[in-house]
Short mmCIF file of C-alpha atoms in Angstrom, two decimals:
data_model
loop_
_atom_site.label_atom_id
_atom_site.label_comp_id
_atom_site.label_asym_id
_atom_site.label_seq_id
_atom_site.Cartn_x
_atom_site.Cartn_y
_atom_site.Cartn_z
CA MET G 1 0.00 0.00 0.00
CA PRO G 2 1.26 3.54 -0.61
CA TRP G 3 2.23 6.00 2.09
CA ARG G 4 -0.39 8.43 3.29
CA LYS G 5 -0.01 11.67 1.40
CA VAL G 6 0.41 13.85 4.49
CA THR G 7 4.14 14.61 5.00
CA PRO G 8 5.37 11.28 3.59
CA MET G 9 9.03 12.12 4.26
CA SER G 10 8.40 12.74 7.95
CA GLN G 11 6.43 9.50 8.19
CA ARG G 12 9.26 7.58 6.56
CA LYS G 13 11.80 9.06 8.98
CA GLU G 14 9.58 8.25 11.89
CA PHE G 15 9.07 4.71 10.68
CA ILE G 16 12.84 4.23 10.26
CA LEU G 17 13.61 5.53 13.76
CA LEU G 18 11.11 3.15 15.29
CA ALA G 19 12.11 0.23 13.12
CA LEU G 20 15.76 0.62 14.16
CA GLN G 21 14.89 0.30 17.82
CA GLU G 22 16.11 -2.90 19.43
CA GLY G 23 13.38 -5.54 19.44
CA ALA G 24 11.17 -3.61 17.00
CA ASN G 25 8.42 -5.60 15.33
CA ILE G 26 8.76 -4.54 11.67
CA ARG G 27 5.61 -6.27 10.48
CA SER G 28 3.53 -4.60 13.20
CA LEU G 29 5.05 -1.19 12.40
CA CYS G 30 4.22 -1.64 8.74
CA ARG G 31 0.58 -2.29 9.58
CA ARG G 32 0.48 0.83 11.74
CA TYR G 33 1.93 3.00 8.95
CA GLY G 34 -0.29 1.48 6.31
CA ILE G 35 2.46 -0.03 4.19
CA SER G 36 3.39 -3.56 3.21
CA PRO G 37 6.36 -5.37 4.84
CA LYS G 38 8.07 -5.30 1.45
CA THR G 39 7.85 -1.50 1.31
CA GLY G 40 9.03 -1.18 4.88
CA HIS G 41 12.15 -3.30 4.26
CA LYS G 42 12.80 -1.31 1.07
CA TRP G 43 12.98 1.97 3.01
CA LEU G 44 15.14 0.38 5.72
CA LYS G 45 17.60 -0.83 3.11
CA ARG G 46 17.78 2.57 1.42
CA TYR G 47 18.35 4.33 4.75
CA LYS G 48 21.18 1.97 5.70
CA THR G 49 22.95 2.43 2.35
CA GLN G 50 22.15 6.08 1.49
CA GLY G 51 21.18 7.74 4.72
CA ALA G 52 18.26 10.17 4.95
CA THR G 53 18.57 11.06 1.26
CA GLY G 54 17.56 7.50 0.42
CA LEU G 55 14.09 8.18 1.82
CA ALA G 56 13.26 10.65 -0.95
CA ASP G 57 11.15 9.51 -3.91
CA GLN G 58 13.33 8.03 -6.62
CA PRO G 59 12.80 8.93 -10.30
CA ARG G 60 11.04 6.20 -12.22
CA THR G 61 12.79 6.95 -15.49
CA PRO G 62 14.98 3.96 -16.30
CA THR G 63 18.72 4.57 -16.51
CA HIS G 64 19.23 1.83 -19.09
CA PHE G 65 17.39 1.56 -22.40
CA PRO G 66 18.09 -1.78 -24.06
CA ASN G 67 15.91 -0.88 -27.08
CA GLN G 68 17.13 2.70 -27.50
CA THR G 69 17.97 3.71 -31.06
CA PRO G 70 21.77 3.76 -31.58
CA GLN G 71 23.27 7.23 -31.57
CA PRO G 72 24.53 7.08 -35.21
CA ILE G 73 21.04 6.24 -36.44
CA GLU G 74 19.52 9.09 -34.44
CA GLU G 75 22.11 11.43 -35.93
CA ALA G 76 21.25 10.19 -39.43
CA VAL G 77 17.53 10.80 -38.73
CA LEU G 78 18.20 14.33 -37.52
CA ALA G 79 20.52 15.05 -40.45
CA ILE G 80 17.79 14.17 -42.95
CA ARG G 81 15.24 16.17 -40.99
CA ASP G 82 17.51 19.21 -40.86
CA LYS G 83 18.09 18.96 -44.61
CA HIS G 84 14.37 18.47 -45.31
CA PRO G 85 12.46 20.15 -42.44
CA ALA G 86 9.05 19.18 -43.85
CA TRP G 87 9.74 15.41 -43.91
CA GLY G 88 8.16 13.22 -41.23
CA GLY G 89 8.83 9.75 -39.89
CA ARG G 90 7.63 7.79 -42.92
CA LYS G 91 9.64 9.76 -45.45
CA ILE G 92 12.79 9.67 -43.33
CA HIS G 93 12.33 5.91 -42.79
CA ALA G 94 12.10 5.34 -46.54
CA ARG G 95 15.09 7.59 -47.21
CA LEU G 96 17.26 5.75 -44.67
CA LEU G 97 16.41 2.45 -46.34
CA ALA G 98 17.23 3.91 -49.74
CA GLN G 99 20.62 5.02 -48.38
CA GLY G 100 21.40 1.44 -47.35
CA GLN G 101 21.19 2.01 -43.61
CA THR G 102 20.86 -1.09 -41.45
CA SER G 103 18.64 -1.42 -38.36
CA VAL G 104 16.40 1.42 -39.50
CA PRO G 105 13.80 2.25 -36.81
CA VAL G 106 10.13 2.16 -37.69
CA PRO G 107 8.43 5.45 -38.70
CA SER G 108 6.76 5.86 -35.29
CA THR G 109 10.17 5.62 -33.57
CA ILE G 110 11.62 8.16 -35.98
CA GLN G 111 8.69 10.43 -35.19
CA SER G 112 9.48 10.06 -31.48
CA ILE G 113 13.12 10.97 -32.15
CA LEU G 114 11.99 14.11 -33.96
CA HIS G 115 9.71 15.07 -31.08
CA ARG G 116 12.38 14.33 -28.47
CA HIS G 117 14.86 16.57 -30.25
CA HIS G 118 12.29 19.32 -30.83
CA ARG G 119 12.38 18.95 -34.62
CA ILE G 120 8.62 18.71 -35.06
CA ASP G 121 5.57 20.51 -33.75
CA PRO G 122 2.87 18.05 -32.57
CA THR G 123 0.09 20.43 -33.62
CA GLU G 124 1.53 20.61 -37.13
CA SER G 125 1.85 16.84 -37.45
CA GLU G 126 -1.86 16.46 -36.72
CA LYS G 127 -2.67 18.48 -39.85
CA HIS G 128 -1.09 15.96 -42.21
CA LYS G 129 -3.66 13.22 -42.77
CA PRO G 130 -3.43 10.64 -45.56
CA TRP G 131 -5.63 11.43 -48.54
CA HIS G 132 -6.40 8.94 -51.29
CA ARG G 133 -7.06 10.22 -54.79
CA PHE G 134 -7.86 8.59 -58.08
CA GLU G 135 -4.83 8.18 -60.32
CA HIS G 136 -4.40 7.14 -63.93
CA GLU G 137 -3.01 3.67 -64.45
CA ALA G 138 0.10 4.61 -66.44
CA PRO G 139 2.48 7.56 -66.89
CA ASN G 140 1.63 10.25 -69.45
CA ARG G 141 -2.06 9.40 -69.55
CA LEU G 142 -2.72 12.75 -67.88
CA TRP G 143 -0.56 15.74 -66.97
CA GLN G 144 -1.82 18.44 -64.63
CA MET G 145 -0.66 22.02 -65.28
CA ASP G 146 -1.11 25.23 -63.32
CA PHE G 147 0.60 28.34 -62.00
CA LYS G 148 1.55 28.43 -58.33
CA GLY G 149 0.64 31.64 -56.51
CA HIS G 150 3.07 34.40 -57.41
CA PHE G 151 5.60 36.01 -55.06
CA PRO G 152 7.96 39.03 -55.25
CA VAL G 153 11.44 38.78 -56.77
CA ASP G 154 13.63 41.83 -57.43
CA GLN G 155 10.73 44.31 -57.66
CA ARG G 156 8.86 41.93 -59.98
CA ARG G 157 6.55 38.96 -59.54
CA CYS G 158 7.52 35.34 -60.06
CA TYR G 159 4.87 32.94 -61.40
CA PRO G 160 5.97 29.31 -60.90
CA LEU G 161 4.67 27.10 -63.72
CA THR G 162 4.18 23.49 -62.66
CA VAL G 163 3.39 20.37 -64.67
CA LEU G 164 2.84 17.07 -62.86
CA ASP G 165 2.28 13.54 -64.17
CA ASP G 166 -0.93 12.19 -62.64
CA HIS G 167 0.19 8.55 -62.29
CA SER G 168 3.68 8.98 -60.89
CA ARG G 169 3.52 12.51 -59.39
CA PHE G 170 6.71 13.16 -61.36
CA ALA G 171 7.33 16.90 -61.62
CA LEU G 172 7.90 17.49 -65.32
CA CYS G 173 8.21 21.24 -64.96
CA LEU G 174 8.96 23.75 -62.23
CA LYS G 175 9.69 26.98 -64.06
CA ALA G 176 10.12 30.46 -62.59
CA CYS G 177 8.19 32.60 -65.07
CA VAL G 178 8.09 36.39 -65.31
CA ASN G 179 4.45 36.33 -66.48
CA GLN G 180 1.52 34.04 -67.24
CA GLN G 181 1.37 34.66 -70.97
CA GLY G 182 0.80 31.95 -73.55
CA GLU G 183 4.18 32.46 -75.23
CA THR G 184 5.95 31.86 -71.92
CA VAL G 185 4.00 28.66 -71.30
CA GLN G 186 4.53 27.43 -74.86
CA THR G 187 8.30 27.87 -74.57
CA ALA G 188 8.37 25.94 -71.30
CA LEU G 189 6.14 23.17 -72.67
CA THR G 190 8.29 22.82 -75.80
CA HIS G 191 11.33 22.00 -73.64
CA ILE G 192 9.25 19.49 -71.65
CA PHE G 193 7.86 17.80 -74.78
CA LEU G 194 11.33 17.50 -76.29
CA ARG G 195 12.61 15.71 -73.18
CA TYR G 196 9.60 13.67 -72.03
CA GLY G 197 7.44 13.34 -75.13
CA LEU G 198 3.72 14.11 -75.46
CA PRO G 199 1.01 13.09 -72.97
CA ASP G 200 -2.38 11.75 -73.96
CA ARG G 201 -4.22 14.50 -72.10
CA MET G 202 -3.54 17.67 -70.14
CA THR G 203 -5.83 19.32 -67.63
CA MET G 204 -5.50 22.91 -66.48
CA ASP G 205 -7.31 25.62 -64.59
CA ASN G 206 -9.78 28.12 -66.01
CA GLY G 207 -8.39 31.47 -67.02
CA ALA G 208 -5.41 32.92 -68.88
CA PRO G 209 -3.62 31.60 -70.76
CA TRP G 210 -5.68 28.43 -71.28
CA GLY G 211 -9.26 29.66 -71.50
CA ASP G 212 -12.23 30.37 -69.29
CA SER G 213 -15.26 28.35 -68.24
CA GLY G 214 -17.68 30.56 -70.18
CA ASP G 215 -17.97 31.27 -73.89
CA GLN G 216 -14.20 31.34 -74.51
CA PRO G 217 -12.97 27.98 -73.17
CA TYR G 218 -10.06 27.76 -75.63
CA THR G 219 -7.06 29.92 -76.52
CA TRP G 220 -4.41 29.70 -79.25
CA LEU G 221 -2.25 27.88 -76.68
CA THR G 222 -4.79 25.12 -76.04
CA LEU G 223 -5.39 24.86 -79.80
CA TRP G 224 -1.64 24.29 -80.22
CA LEU G 225 -1.84 21.44 -77.71
CA ILE G 226 -4.83 19.92 -79.49
CA ARG G 227 -3.00 20.08 -82.84
CA LEU G 228 -0.16 18.13 -81.20
CA GLY G 229 -2.65 15.35 -80.49
CA ILE G 230 -3.10 16.19 -76.81
CA ARG G 231 -6.65 16.22 -75.47
CA VAL G 232 -7.30 19.30 -73.35
CA SER G 233 -9.62 19.58 -70.36
CA HIS G 234 -10.27 22.23 -67.71
CA SER G 235 -10.91 21.88 -64.01
CA ARG G 236 -14.40 22.63 -62.74
CA PRO G 237 -14.79 26.26 -61.66
CA TYR G 238 -14.23 26.68 -57.90
CA HIS G 239 -13.22 23.00 -57.59
CA PRO G 240 -9.42 22.98 -57.11
CA GLN G 241 -9.58 19.27 -56.17
CA THR G 242 -9.89 18.56 -59.91
CA GLN G 243 -6.21 19.52 -60.01
CA GLY G 244 -5.68 17.86 -56.65
CA LYS G 245 -2.22 16.40 -57.19
CA ASP G 246 -0.82 19.62 -58.61
CA GLU G 247 -2.45 21.60 -55.79
CA ARG G 248 -0.80 19.23 -53.28
CA PHE G 249 2.50 19.71 -55.11
CA HIS G 250 2.08 23.47 -54.69
CA ARG G 251 1.60 23.11 -50.94
CA THR G 252 4.73 20.98 -50.71
CA LEU G 253 6.66 23.51 -52.79
CA LYS G 254 5.55 26.32 -50.49
CA LEU G 255 6.39 24.37 -47.35
CA GLU G 256 9.78 23.02 -48.42
CA VAL G 257 11.07 25.84 -50.64
CA LEU G 258 9.21 29.14 -50.50
CA SER G 259 8.23 29.66 -46.86
CA ASN G 260 10.16 32.42 -45.08
CA ARG G 261 12.59 32.79 -47.97
CA VAL G 262 13.58 35.85 -49.97
CA PHE G 263 15.04 35.56 -53.49
CA HIS G 264 17.17 38.27 -55.07
CA ASP G 265 16.72 37.42 -58.77
CA PHE G 266 15.11 34.89 -61.09
CA ASP G 267 18.35 32.96 -61.60
CA GLU G 268 18.47 32.25 -57.87
CA VAL G 269 14.84 31.14 -57.91
CA GLN G 270 15.34 28.80 -60.86
CA HIS G 271 18.52 27.32 -59.36
CA CYS G 272 16.63 26.61 -56.14
CA PHE G 273 13.69 25.15 -58.11
CA ASP G 274 15.99 22.87 -60.11
CA GLU G 275 17.75 21.54 -57.01
CA TRP G 276 14.51 20.88 -55.17
CA ARG G 277 12.83 19.32 -58.20
CA ASP G 278 15.67 16.77 -58.37
CA VAL G 279 15.19 15.95 -54.70
CA TYR G 280 11.42 15.71 -55.14
CA ASN G 281 11.61 13.43 -58.18
CA LEU G 282 14.62 11.28 -57.29
CA GLU G 283 14.93 11.13 -53.51
CA ARG G 284 11.89 12.33 -51.62
CA PRO G 285 9.69 9.39 -50.53
CA HIS G 286 6.07 9.93 -51.57
CA GLU G 287 3.39 8.54 -49.28
CA ALA G 288 0.97 7.93 -52.15
CA LEU G 289 3.66 5.83 -53.91
CA SER G 290 4.39 3.45 -51.02
CA MET G 291 7.22 5.74 -49.93
CA ARG G 292 9.01 5.56 -53.26
CA PRO G 293 10.13 8.68 -55.15
CA PRO G 294 8.14 9.71 -58.24
CA ALA G 295 10.98 8.78 -60.63
CA SER G 296 10.50 5.13 -59.66
CA ARG G 297 7.10 5.14 -61.41
CA TYR G 298 7.72 7.48 -64.33
CA GLN G 299 8.98 6.84 -67.84
CA PRO G 300 8.98 9.20 -70.84
CA SER G 301 6.17 9.07 -73.36
CA PRO G 302 6.76 7.10 -76.57
CA ARG G 303 5.05 9.91 -78.51
CA PRO G 304 7.78 12.31 -79.74
CA PHE G 305 7.40 16.05 -80.16
CA PRO G 306 7.08 16.69 -83.93
CA ASP G 307 9.28 19.09 -85.88
CA LEU G 308 6.16 20.47 -87.57
CA LEU G 309 2.53 20.59 -86.53
CA PRO G 310 0.53 17.88 -88.31
CA PRO G 311 -2.05 19.07 -90.85
CA ILE G 312 -5.69 19.39 -89.82
CA GLU G 313 -7.56 16.59 -91.55
CA TYR G 314 -11.14 15.29 -91.26
CA GLY G 315 -13.06 12.30 -92.58
CA SER G 316 -15.02 12.19 -95.80
CA GLN G 317 -18.31 12.05 -93.85
CA ASP G 318 -17.53 15.13 -91.78
CA ILE G 319 -19.24 18.46 -92.51
CA VAL G 320 -16.35 20.95 -92.49
CA ARG G 321 -16.82 24.66 -91.82
CA LYS G 322 -14.30 27.46 -91.42
CA VAL G 323 -14.60 29.56 -88.26
CA GLN G 324 -15.07 33.24 -89.02
CA ALA G 325 -13.15 36.11 -87.41
CA ASN G 326 -15.96 36.62 -84.90
CA GLY G 327 -15.78 32.96 -83.81
CA GLU G 328 -18.93 31.84 -85.65
CA ILE G 329 -19.80 29.21 -88.27
CA HIS G 330 -22.80 28.88 -90.56
CA TYR G 331 -24.75 25.72 -91.27
CA GLN G 332 -28.23 25.17 -92.73
CA GLY G 333 -29.03 28.85 -92.57
CA ARG G 334 -28.13 29.08 -88.89
CA THR G 335 -25.23 30.86 -87.19
CA PHE G 336 -23.42 29.10 -84.36
CA SER G 337 -21.07 30.82 -81.97
CA ILE G 338 -17.99 28.65 -81.35
CA CYS G 339 -14.99 30.48 -79.89
CA LYS G 340 -12.82 33.29 -81.24
CA ALA G 341 -9.66 31.23 -80.73
CA PHE G 342 -10.71 29.03 -83.69
CA GLN G 343 -10.93 31.88 -86.20
CA GLY G 344 -9.50 30.83 -89.55
CA TYR G 345 -9.43 27.13 -88.61
CA PRO G 346 -11.66 24.40 -90.08
CA VAL G 347 -13.92 22.49 -87.71
CA ALA G 348 -16.03 19.40 -88.37
CA LEU G 349 -19.68 18.68 -87.61
CA ARG G 350 -20.51 15.02 -87.12
CA PRO G 351 -24.12 13.87 -86.89
CA THR G 352 -25.13 11.67 -83.98
CA GLN G 353 -27.88 9.04 -83.68
CA GLN G 354 -30.12 11.71 -82.18
CA ASP G 355 -31.94 13.64 -84.87
CA GLY G 356 -30.64 17.18 -85.26
CA LEU G 357 -27.78 16.76 -82.76
CA PHE G 358 -24.23 17.28 -84.03
CA HIS G 359 -20.85 16.97 -82.33
CA LEU G 360 -18.36 19.67 -83.26
CA TYR G 361 -14.70 18.64 -83.51
CA PHE G 362 -11.40 20.43 -83.84
CA CYS G 363 -8.79 17.86 -84.92
CA GLN G 364 -9.37 14.88 -82.61
CA GLN G 365 -11.10 16.81 -79.81
CA LYS G 366 -14.82 17.26 -79.40
CA ILE G 367 -15.37 20.89 -78.48
CA LYS G 368 -19.14 21.35 -78.50
CA GLU G 369 -22.60 19.91 -79.17
CA LEU G 370 -24.95 21.67 -81.57
CA ASP G 371 -28.68 20.91 -81.50
CA LEU G 372 -30.35 22.25 -84.63
CA LYS G 373 -33.82 21.67 -83.19
CA THR G 374 -33.39 23.94 -80.19
CA TYR G 375 -30.70 26.35 -81.39
CA SER G 376 -31.80 29.80 -82.47
CA ASN G 377 -29.78 32.78 -83.63
#
């Protein structure tokens, strides 16, 4: 039984003085003080070996830790954390294995090491919950493209252009751009296509330079992509989760690169982007990829970037019309508004099984449905 909580030290001293008396009945004294004989003999032994100081409460923290992580491993954990302050236990665990470390502690132990050495904020760690998203079954089936929020650089604004492969999360592009104009994006994409080939489809946000969600959903830039044989789609307005993987990439970029950092010029920004992109693609364990880096699941597209744009050709059954300067076409005495980006280009109307309903195509991409029964000028 425990000691009574009223002045336990004085009770222990009193018990010891009485127990040391000649002829003392230890068992009886223990009953009187409400302790077990085992506890009474424990305090007697401590007093005889340590004096009065032995009667104080002893710390319960063990002095020997047979399962404690070896010091070199702890140092390796902290070194990775210091190099990558946003990485948690699972990423560090995977990175240690990739480095060939032996006796690597489990992620929960690594997390404890980070907490013990004040490398991680418990409130921050609670914010990072696993999130499962749909992914395409092979690389280059879909690329996601967007601009990260801009930030100041040398009295100008930097607009990071990002392109991410949906299947592998491989970062195909991380470009520090001086603007968000179509020419800037086309130049960046040309370099990407030359190195990695062409994807089957690309999805992007609504707005410049790729088109809006209203009556102008296409621009000359998206038409260029379509002519390359790339299907183009836009995210739903006010639904950033459509671009979920690229949005997540942006948050990681902000956390690991941009937070609390000031850049002096665009060369410094791009150098930093290039270094981090290599780490992200080649080293950084990705939780959605079973803690493997994105490069382990990516391979370039077999579709090469052509020297010249292929000609626009349609089938013999297609009804071909040229888009006027105002973005309209004429068919069966009716005028249909298409999109000004198509001015001067031929488009094809293809009848469907539904009477009066036509699908409108530009190259291989369906761009609109036209219902002659309900459409009025």
